[in-house]
Amino acid sequence: MTLRITVAAPFRHTRKDALRKNELVYYYALDRKWMSTEQATVLLKRAEESGLLRQENGVYTILFDPATETIPMGFRPGSTVFEAHDPTQELIGRITKARNVPETEVASEMNAVIREQFGGNLLPPAALVLLAKKYGVPYEDLREVLIAALKKG
């Protein structure tokens, strides 16, 4: 995943598990010249929303071991690191692929779970996790982002 590699890079390079915002922006925009300072700020926000970084008092802490990411020689992140990631849509896609059915069928089944089993008192991300468990579709890597979506919803 390019976002994970991009987030891991400055922490691996500096051998630290916490960096200030200005250090990260400097690394991305001026040191590596991967993006503008505005894009670096967007990247940090996206990494936070994805559960990869936590920010407290202007200091960003990485929430995974950066040593687990291999940074290829000559790596340069693409524009996909700035695109919003929809974990709900990704899980629908995984279930669709595993069952070899159209997305509309998965969405319909999700709505049926919400309506029939929970009387409308369940949010879509939770219903999708239930369907993923039912069909043996892996969802664990999306867990933190789905929980964050549930808290917002």
Short mmCIF file of N, CA and C in Angstrom, two decimals:
data_model
loop_
_atom_site.label_atom_id
_atom_site.label_comp_id
_atom_site.label_asym_id
_atom_site.label_seq_id
_atom_site.Cartn_x
_atom_site.Cartn_y
_atom_site.Cartn_z
N MET A 1 0.84 -1.17 0.00
CA MET A 1 0.00 0.00 0.00
C MET A 1 0.89 1.24 0.00
N THR A 2 0.71 2.07 -0.98
CA THR A 2 1.57 3.23 -1.15
C THR A 2 1.45 4.21 0.01
N LEU A 3 0.26 4.40 0.57
CA LEU A 3 0.10 5.33 1.68
C LEU A 3 0.93 4.88 2.88
N ARG A 4 0.90 3.58 3.19
CA ARG A 4 1.69 3.06 4.32
C ARG A 4 3.18 3.27 4.09
N ILE A 5 3.64 3.04 2.87
CA ILE A 5 5.06 3.23 2.56
C ILE A 5 5.43 4.70 2.70
N THR A 6 4.58 5.58 2.19
CA THR A 6 4.83 7.01 2.25
C THR A 6 4.87 7.50 3.70
N VAL A 7 3.97 6.98 4.52
CA VAL A 7 3.94 7.36 5.94
C VAL A 7 5.16 6.79 6.66
N ALA A 8 5.55 5.59 6.35
CA ALA A 8 6.67 4.93 7.04
C ALA A 8 8.02 5.56 6.71
N ALA A 9 8.17 6.10 5.50
CA ALA A 9 9.47 6.57 5.03
C ALA A 9 10.19 7.53 5.98
N PRO A 10 9.58 8.64 6.40
CA PRO A 10 10.35 9.55 7.27
C PRO A 10 10.68 8.94 8.63
N PHE A 11 9.82 8.07 9.14
CA PHE A 11 10.08 7.44 10.43
C PHE A 11 11.23 6.44 10.33
N ARG A 12 11.29 5.71 9.21
CA ARG A 12 12.41 4.79 9.00
C ARG A 12 13.70 5.55 8.79
N HIS A 13 13.63 6.60 8.00
CA HIS A 13 14.83 7.38 7.68
C HIS A 13 15.43 8.03 8.91
N THR A 14 14.59 8.56 9.79
CA THR A 14 15.08 9.24 10.99
C THR A 14 15.24 8.30 12.19
N ARG A 15 14.72 7.08 12.05
CA ARG A 15 14.76 6.08 13.13
C ARG A 15 14.05 6.59 14.40
N LYS A 16 12.95 7.31 14.19
CA LYS A 16 12.15 7.80 15.30
C LYS A 16 10.73 7.29 15.16
N ASP A 17 10.00 7.23 16.28
CA ASP A 17 8.60 6.82 16.20
C ASP A 17 7.64 7.99 16.40
N ALA A 18 8.19 9.19 16.56
CA ALA A 18 7.38 10.40 16.68
C ALA A 18 8.14 11.57 16.04
N LEU A 19 7.41 12.35 15.22
CA LEU A 19 8.00 13.51 14.56
C LEU A 19 7.01 14.67 14.60
N ARG A 20 7.54 15.89 14.68
CA ARG A 20 6.68 17.07 14.64
C ARG A 20 6.16 17.28 13.22
N LYS A 21 5.06 17.99 13.11
CA LYS A 21 4.46 18.24 11.80
C LYS A 21 5.46 18.91 10.86
N ASN A 22 6.18 19.91 11.35
CA ASN A 22 7.12 20.61 10.48
C ASN A 22 8.24 19.69 9.99
N GLU A 23 8.64 18.71 10.78
CA GLU A 23 9.66 17.74 10.36
C GLU A 23 9.13 16.86 9.23
N LEU A 24 7.87 16.43 9.35
CA LEU A 24 7.27 15.59 8.33
C LEU A 24 7.05 16.37 7.03
N VAL A 25 6.53 17.58 7.14
CA VAL A 25 6.31 18.41 5.95
C VAL A 25 7.65 18.69 5.27
N TYR A 26 8.68 19.00 6.05
CA TYR A 26 10.01 19.23 5.49
C TYR A 26 10.50 17.98 4.74
N TYR A 27 10.34 16.81 5.36
CA TYR A 27 10.79 15.57 4.74
C TYR A 27 10.12 15.34 3.38
N TYR A 28 8.79 15.44 3.37
CA TYR A 28 8.02 15.16 2.14
C TYR A 28 8.23 16.23 1.06
N ALA A 29 8.19 17.50 1.46
CA ALA A 29 8.18 18.58 0.47
C ALA A 29 9.58 19.08 0.09
N LEU A 30 10.45 19.24 1.06
CA LEU A 30 11.74 19.87 0.76
C LEU A 30 12.89 18.86 0.64
N ASP A 31 12.94 17.89 1.54
CA ASP A 31 14.03 16.92 1.51
C ASP A 31 13.88 15.96 0.32
N ARG A 32 12.72 15.32 0.23
CA ARG A 32 12.49 14.33 -0.85
C ARG A 32 11.90 14.95 -2.12
N LYS A 33 11.30 16.12 -1.98
CA LYS A 33 10.64 16.79 -3.12
C LYS A 33 9.56 15.90 -3.75
N TRP A 34 8.84 15.19 -2.89
CA TRP A 34 7.77 14.31 -3.36
C TRP A 34 6.47 15.07 -3.61
N MET A 35 6.30 16.22 -2.93
CA MET A 35 5.02 16.93 -2.99
C MET A 35 5.21 18.34 -2.47
N SER A 36 4.17 19.15 -2.61
CA SER A 36 4.21 20.51 -2.06
C SER A 36 3.92 20.46 -0.56
N THR A 37 4.15 21.57 0.11
CA THR A 37 3.88 21.61 1.56
C THR A 37 2.39 21.44 1.83
N GLU A 38 1.53 21.98 0.96
CA GLU A 38 0.07 21.80 1.13
C GLU A 38 -0.31 20.34 0.97
N GLN A 39 0.28 19.67 -0.02
CA GLN A 39 -0.01 18.25 -0.22
C GLN A 39 0.47 17.42 0.96
N ALA A 40 1.61 17.80 1.54
CA ALA A 40 2.13 17.08 2.71
C ALA A 40 1.15 17.19 3.87
N THR A 41 0.55 18.36 4.04
CA THR A 41 -0.45 18.55 5.10
C THR A 41 -1.67 17.67 4.84
N VAL A 42 -2.10 17.59 3.58
CA VAL A 42 -3.23 16.72 3.21
C VAL A 42 -2.87 15.27 3.49
N LEU A 43 -1.65 14.89 3.15
CA LEU A 43 -1.18 13.51 3.39
C LEU A 43 -1.25 13.17 4.87
N LEU A 44 -0.81 14.07 5.73
CA LEU A 44 -0.84 13.82 7.18
C LEU A 44 -2.27 13.65 7.67
N LYS A 45 -3.17 14.46 7.17
CA LYS A 45 -4.59 14.34 7.55
C LYS A 45 -5.15 13.00 7.11
N ARG A 46 -4.83 12.60 5.89
CA ARG A 46 -5.28 11.32 5.36
C ARG A 46 -4.72 10.14 6.15
N ALA A 47 -3.45 10.24 6.53
CA ALA A 47 -2.81 9.18 7.31
C ALA A 47 -3.45 9.07 8.69
N GLU A 48 -3.84 10.20 9.25
CA GLU A 48 -4.53 10.19 10.54
C GLU A 48 -5.90 9.53 10.42
N GLU A 49 -6.65 9.92 9.37
CA GLU A 49 -7.98 9.35 9.14
C GLU A 49 -7.91 7.85 8.87
N SER A 50 -6.82 7.40 8.28
CA SER A 50 -6.65 5.98 7.96
C SER A 50 -6.11 5.17 9.13
N GLY A 51 -5.85 5.82 10.25
CA GLY A 51 -5.36 5.10 11.42
C GLY A 51 -3.89 4.74 11.36
N LEU A 52 -3.12 5.45 10.54
CA LEU A 52 -1.69 5.17 10.42
C LEU A 52 -0.86 6.09 11.33
N LEU A 53 -1.38 7.27 11.60
CA LEU A 53 -0.70 8.25 12.45
C LEU A 53 -1.66 8.78 13.50
N ARG A 54 -1.09 9.18 14.64
CA ARG A 54 -1.88 9.87 15.67
C ARG A 54 -1.16 11.17 15.97
N GLN A 55 -1.91 12.25 16.03
CA GLN A 55 -1.34 13.57 16.28
C GLN A 55 -1.77 14.05 17.65
N GLU A 56 -0.80 14.49 18.42
CA GLU A 56 -1.08 15.03 19.74
C GLU A 56 -0.11 16.17 20.00
N ASN A 57 -0.62 17.36 20.22
CA ASN A 57 0.19 18.56 20.47
C ASN A 57 1.21 18.82 19.37
N GLY A 58 0.81 18.60 18.13
CA GLY A 58 1.70 18.87 17.00
C GLY A 58 2.74 17.80 16.73
N VAL A 59 2.70 16.72 17.50
CA VAL A 59 3.65 15.62 17.30
C VAL A 59 2.89 14.41 16.76
N TYR A 60 3.38 13.87 15.64
CA TYR A 60 2.76 12.72 15.00
C TYR A 60 3.49 11.45 15.42
N THR A 61 2.71 10.49 15.88
CA THR A 61 3.24 9.18 16.27
C THR A 61 2.75 8.16 15.26
N ILE A 62 3.65 7.32 14.79
CA ILE A 62 3.28 6.29 13.84
C ILE A 62 2.62 5.14 14.60
N LEU A 63 1.53 4.61 14.06
CA LEU A 63 0.75 3.59 14.76
C LEU A 63 1.00 2.18 14.24
N PHE A 64 2.06 2.00 13.48
CA PHE A 64 2.47 0.67 13.04
C PHE A 64 3.99 0.66 12.98
N ASP A 65 4.57 -0.50 12.89
CA ASP A 65 6.03 -0.60 12.86
C ASP A 65 6.52 -0.26 11.46
N PRO A 66 7.20 0.87 11.29
CA PRO A 66 7.65 1.25 9.94
C PRO A 66 8.65 0.27 9.34
N ALA A 67 9.29 -0.53 10.18
CA ALA A 67 10.25 -1.52 9.68
C ALA A 67 9.57 -2.62 8.89
N THR A 68 8.25 -2.78 9.04
CA THR A 68 7.52 -3.80 8.29
C THR A 68 7.29 -3.40 6.84
N GLU A 69 7.50 -2.13 6.51
CA GLU A 69 7.30 -1.65 5.15
C GLU A 69 8.63 -1.61 4.40
N THR A 70 8.64 -2.17 3.22
CA THR A 70 9.81 -2.12 2.36
C THR A 70 9.67 -0.90 1.45
N ILE A 71 10.63 -0.02 1.50
CA ILE A 71 10.59 1.18 0.67
C ILE A 71 11.49 0.91 -0.54
N PRO A 72 10.89 0.72 -1.71
CA PRO A 72 11.68 0.39 -2.90
C PRO A 72 12.66 1.49 -3.27
N MET A 73 13.76 1.09 -3.87
CA MET A 73 14.77 2.04 -4.33
C MET A 73 14.11 2.99 -5.34
N GLY A 74 14.32 4.28 -5.16
CA GLY A 74 13.74 5.27 -6.07
C GLY A 74 12.25 5.49 -5.87
N PHE A 75 11.72 5.06 -4.73
CA PHE A 75 10.28 5.20 -4.46
C PHE A 75 9.86 6.66 -4.52
N ARG A 76 8.71 6.88 -5.12
CA ARG A 76 8.08 8.20 -5.17
C ARG A 76 6.57 7.95 -5.12
N PRO A 77 5.88 8.49 -4.11
CA PRO A 77 4.44 8.23 -4.01
C PRO A 77 3.67 8.84 -5.17
N GLY A 78 2.63 8.13 -5.59
CA GLY A 78 1.77 8.64 -6.65
C GLY A 78 0.65 9.48 -6.09
N SER A 79 -0.21 9.96 -6.95
CA SER A 79 -1.32 10.82 -6.54
C SER A 79 -2.36 10.07 -5.71
N THR A 80 -2.32 8.75 -5.72
CA THR A 80 -3.31 7.97 -4.97
C THR A 80 -3.21 8.20 -3.47
N VAL A 81 -2.06 8.67 -2.98
CA VAL A 81 -1.93 8.90 -1.54
C VAL A 81 -2.80 10.06 -1.07
N PHE A 82 -3.27 10.89 -2.00
CA PHE A 82 -4.11 12.03 -1.63
C PHE A 82 -5.61 11.73 -1.77
N GLU A 83 -5.94 10.61 -2.40
CA GLU A 83 -7.34 10.27 -2.63
C GLU A 83 -7.97 9.72 -1.37
N ALA A 84 -9.21 10.10 -1.17
CA ALA A 84 -9.95 9.62 0.01
C ALA A 84 -10.16 8.12 -0.11
N HIS A 85 -9.99 7.46 0.98
CA HIS A 85 -10.14 6.00 1.05
C HIS A 85 -11.46 5.68 1.71
N ASP A 86 -12.31 4.95 1.02
CA ASP A 86 -13.59 4.58 1.57
C ASP A 86 -13.55 3.11 1.97
N PRO A 87 -13.37 2.83 3.26
CA PRO A 87 -13.26 1.45 3.70
C PRO A 87 -14.54 0.66 3.47
N THR A 88 -15.68 1.34 3.55
CA THR A 88 -16.96 0.66 3.32
C THR A 88 -17.02 0.16 1.88
N GLN A 89 -16.66 1.01 0.93
CA GLN A 89 -16.68 0.62 -0.48
C GLN A 89 -15.66 -0.49 -0.75
N GLU A 90 -14.51 -0.41 -0.09
CA GLU A 90 -13.50 -1.45 -0.28
C GLU A 90 -14.00 -2.81 0.22
N LEU A 91 -14.67 -2.81 1.37
CA LEU A 91 -15.20 -4.06 1.91
C LEU A 91 -16.31 -4.61 1.03
N ILE A 92 -17.14 -3.73 0.49
CA ILE A 92 -18.16 -4.19 -0.47
C ILE A 92 -17.47 -4.86 -1.66
N GLY A 93 -16.40 -4.24 -2.14
CA GLY A 93 -15.65 -4.81 -3.26
C GLY A 93 -15.05 -6.17 -2.95
N ARG A 94 -14.54 -6.33 -1.74
CA ARG A 94 -13.97 -7.62 -1.34
C ARG A 94 -15.03 -8.71 -1.27
N ILE A 95 -16.18 -8.36 -0.69
CA ILE A 95 -17.26 -9.34 -0.59
C ILE A 95 -17.78 -9.69 -1.98
N THR A 96 -17.90 -8.68 -2.83
CA THR A 96 -18.33 -8.89 -4.22
C THR A 96 -17.40 -9.86 -4.94
N LYS A 97 -16.11 -9.63 -4.78
CA LYS A 97 -15.11 -10.48 -5.44
C LYS A 97 -15.14 -11.91 -4.90
N ALA A 98 -15.24 -12.04 -3.58
CA ALA A 98 -15.23 -13.37 -2.96
C ALA A 98 -16.46 -14.19 -3.35
N ARG A 99 -17.60 -13.52 -3.46
CA ARG A 99 -18.84 -14.23 -3.78
C ARG A 99 -19.14 -14.26 -5.26
N ASN A 100 -18.40 -13.46 -6.04
CA ASN A 100 -18.61 -13.36 -7.48
C ASN A 100 -20.04 -12.94 -7.82
N VAL A 101 -20.48 -11.88 -7.14
CA VAL A 101 -21.81 -11.32 -7.36
C VAL A 101 -21.67 -9.82 -7.60
N PRO A 102 -22.69 -9.18 -8.16
CA PRO A 102 -22.59 -7.72 -8.36
C PRO A 102 -22.66 -6.96 -7.03
N GLU A 103 -22.10 -5.75 -7.03
CA GLU A 103 -22.10 -4.91 -5.83
C GLU A 103 -23.51 -4.64 -5.34
N THR A 104 -24.44 -4.53 -6.27
CA THR A 104 -25.82 -4.24 -5.87
C THR A 104 -26.40 -5.35 -5.00
N GLU A 105 -25.98 -6.58 -5.26
CA GLU A 105 -26.46 -7.71 -4.45
C GLU A 105 -25.89 -7.64 -3.03
N VAL A 106 -24.62 -7.28 -2.91
CA VAL A 106 -24.00 -7.14 -1.59
C VAL A 106 -24.66 -5.98 -0.83
N ALA A 107 -24.89 -4.87 -1.52
CA ALA A 107 -25.54 -3.71 -0.89
C ALA A 107 -26.96 -4.08 -0.44
N SER A 108 -27.65 -4.84 -1.25
CA SER A 108 -29.00 -5.27 -0.91
C SER A 108 -28.98 -6.18 0.32
N GLU A 109 -28.03 -7.10 0.37
CA GLU A 109 -27.92 -7.99 1.53
C GLU A 109 -27.53 -7.21 2.79
N MET A 110 -26.66 -6.21 2.63
CA MET A 110 -26.28 -5.35 3.75
C MET A 110 -27.52 -4.63 4.30
N ASN A 111 -28.32 -4.09 3.41
CA ASN A 111 -29.54 -3.38 3.83
C ASN A 111 -30.52 -4.33 4.50
N ALA A 112 -30.60 -5.57 4.01
CA ALA A 112 -31.49 -6.56 4.62
C ALA A 112 -31.04 -6.88 6.05
N VAL A 113 -29.73 -7.01 6.26
CA VAL A 113 -29.20 -7.27 7.60
C VAL A 113 -29.57 -6.12 8.53
N ILE A 114 -29.37 -4.91 8.06
CA ILE A 114 -29.68 -3.72 8.87
C ILE A 114 -31.16 -3.69 9.24
N ARG A 115 -32.01 -3.89 8.26
CA ARG A 115 -33.45 -3.77 8.45
C ARG A 115 -34.05 -4.95 9.21
N GLU A 116 -33.73 -6.16 8.76
CA GLU A 116 -34.42 -7.35 9.27
C GLU A 116 -33.83 -7.88 10.58
N GLN A 117 -32.53 -7.81 10.73
CA GLN A 117 -31.92 -8.38 11.93
C GLN A 117 -31.71 -7.36 13.04
N PHE A 118 -31.66 -6.07 12.68
CA PHE A 118 -31.38 -5.06 13.68
C PHE A 118 -32.41 -3.93 13.70
N GLY A 119 -33.49 -4.11 13.01
CA GLY A 119 -34.57 -3.12 13.02
C GLY A 119 -34.12 -1.73 12.60
N GLY A 120 -33.15 -1.66 11.72
CA GLY A 120 -32.65 -0.38 11.24
C GLY A 120 -31.68 0.30 12.18
N ASN A 121 -31.28 -0.38 13.26
CA ASN A 121 -30.39 0.21 14.27
C ASN A 121 -28.94 -0.23 14.13
N LEU A 122 -28.47 -0.36 12.91
CA LEU A 122 -27.09 -0.77 12.65
C LEU A 122 -26.56 0.06 11.49
N LEU A 123 -25.34 0.53 11.61
CA LEU A 123 -24.73 1.32 10.55
C LEU A 123 -24.13 0.40 9.48
N PRO A 124 -24.09 0.86 8.22
CA PRO A 124 -23.58 0.02 7.13
C PRO A 124 -22.20 -0.60 7.35
N PRO A 125 -21.20 0.12 7.90
CA PRO A 125 -19.91 -0.55 8.09
C PRO A 125 -20.00 -1.78 9.00
N ALA A 126 -20.83 -1.70 10.04
CA ALA A 126 -20.99 -2.85 10.95
C ALA A 126 -21.69 -4.00 10.24
N ALA A 127 -22.68 -3.69 9.43
CA ALA A 127 -23.38 -4.74 8.67
C ALA A 127 -22.42 -5.42 7.69
N LEU A 128 -21.54 -4.64 7.09
CA LEU A 128 -20.57 -5.22 6.15
C LEU A 128 -19.57 -6.13 6.86
N VAL A 129 -19.19 -5.78 8.07
CA VAL A 129 -18.30 -6.65 8.84
C VAL A 129 -19.00 -7.98 9.11
N LEU A 130 -20.27 -7.92 9.45
CA LEU A 130 -21.03 -9.16 9.67
C LEU A 130 -21.07 -10.02 8.41
N LEU A 131 -21.28 -9.38 7.27
CA LEU A 131 -21.29 -10.12 6.00
C LEU A 131 -19.90 -10.68 5.68
N ALA A 132 -18.87 -9.90 5.96
CA ALA A 132 -17.51 -10.37 5.71
C ALA A 132 -17.21 -11.61 6.55
N LYS A 133 -17.62 -11.58 7.82
CA LYS A 133 -17.43 -12.75 8.68
C LYS A 133 -18.22 -13.94 8.14
N LYS A 134 -19.45 -13.69 7.73
CA LYS A 134 -20.32 -14.75 7.21
C LYS A 134 -19.69 -15.46 6.01
N TYR A 135 -19.06 -14.70 5.14
CA TYR A 135 -18.50 -15.26 3.91
C TYR A 135 -16.99 -15.51 3.97
N GLY A 136 -16.39 -15.30 5.15
CA GLY A 136 -14.96 -15.56 5.31
C GLY A 136 -14.08 -14.60 4.54
N VAL A 137 -14.53 -13.35 4.41
CA VAL A 137 -13.78 -12.33 3.69
C VAL A 137 -12.92 -11.57 4.71
N PRO A 138 -11.61 -11.44 4.46
CA PRO A 138 -10.75 -10.72 5.41
C PRO A 138 -11.11 -9.24 5.48
N TYR A 139 -11.18 -8.71 6.69
CA TYR A 139 -11.53 -7.31 6.89
C TYR A 139 -10.65 -6.68 7.99
N GLU A 140 -9.81 -7.49 8.62
CA GLU A 140 -9.05 -7.05 9.78
C GLU A 140 -8.19 -5.82 9.50
N ASP A 141 -7.62 -5.72 8.28
CA ASP A 141 -6.78 -4.57 7.96
C ASP A 141 -7.58 -3.27 7.86
N LEU A 142 -8.90 -3.37 7.71
CA LEU A 142 -9.77 -2.20 7.62
C LEU A 142 -10.45 -1.88 8.95
N ARG A 143 -10.19 -2.70 9.93
CA ARG A 143 -10.91 -2.62 11.20
C ARG A 143 -10.87 -1.23 11.85
N GLU A 144 -9.67 -0.67 12.01
CA GLU A 144 -9.53 0.63 12.67
C GLU A 144 -10.25 1.73 11.90
N VAL A 145 -10.15 1.71 10.58
CA VAL A 145 -10.79 2.73 9.76
C VAL A 145 -12.32 2.58 9.80
N LEU A 146 -12.79 1.34 9.83
CA LEU A 146 -14.23 1.10 9.93
C LEU A 146 -14.76 1.57 11.28
N ILE A 147 -14.00 1.32 12.32
CA ILE A 147 -14.41 1.79 13.67
C ILE A 147 -14.48 3.32 13.68
N ALA A 148 -13.51 3.96 13.06
CA ALA A 148 -13.53 5.43 12.99
C ALA A 148 -14.75 5.91 12.21
N ALA A 149 -15.11 5.19 11.15
CA ALA A 149 -16.30 5.55 10.36
C ALA A 149 -17.56 5.39 11.21
N LEU A 150 -17.59 4.36 12.05
CA LEU A 150 -18.75 4.15 12.90
C LEU A 150 -18.89 5.26 13.94
N LYS A 151 -17.76 5.72 14.45
CA LYS A 151 -17.78 6.80 15.45
C LYS A 151 -18.26 8.10 14.85
N LYS A 152 -17.91 8.34 13.58
CA LYS A 152 -18.35 9.55 12.89
C LYS A 152 -19.83 9.46 12.55
N GLY A 153 -20.27 8.25 12.19
CA GLY A 153 -21.65 8.06 11.73
C GLY A 153 -22.57 8.04 12.88
#
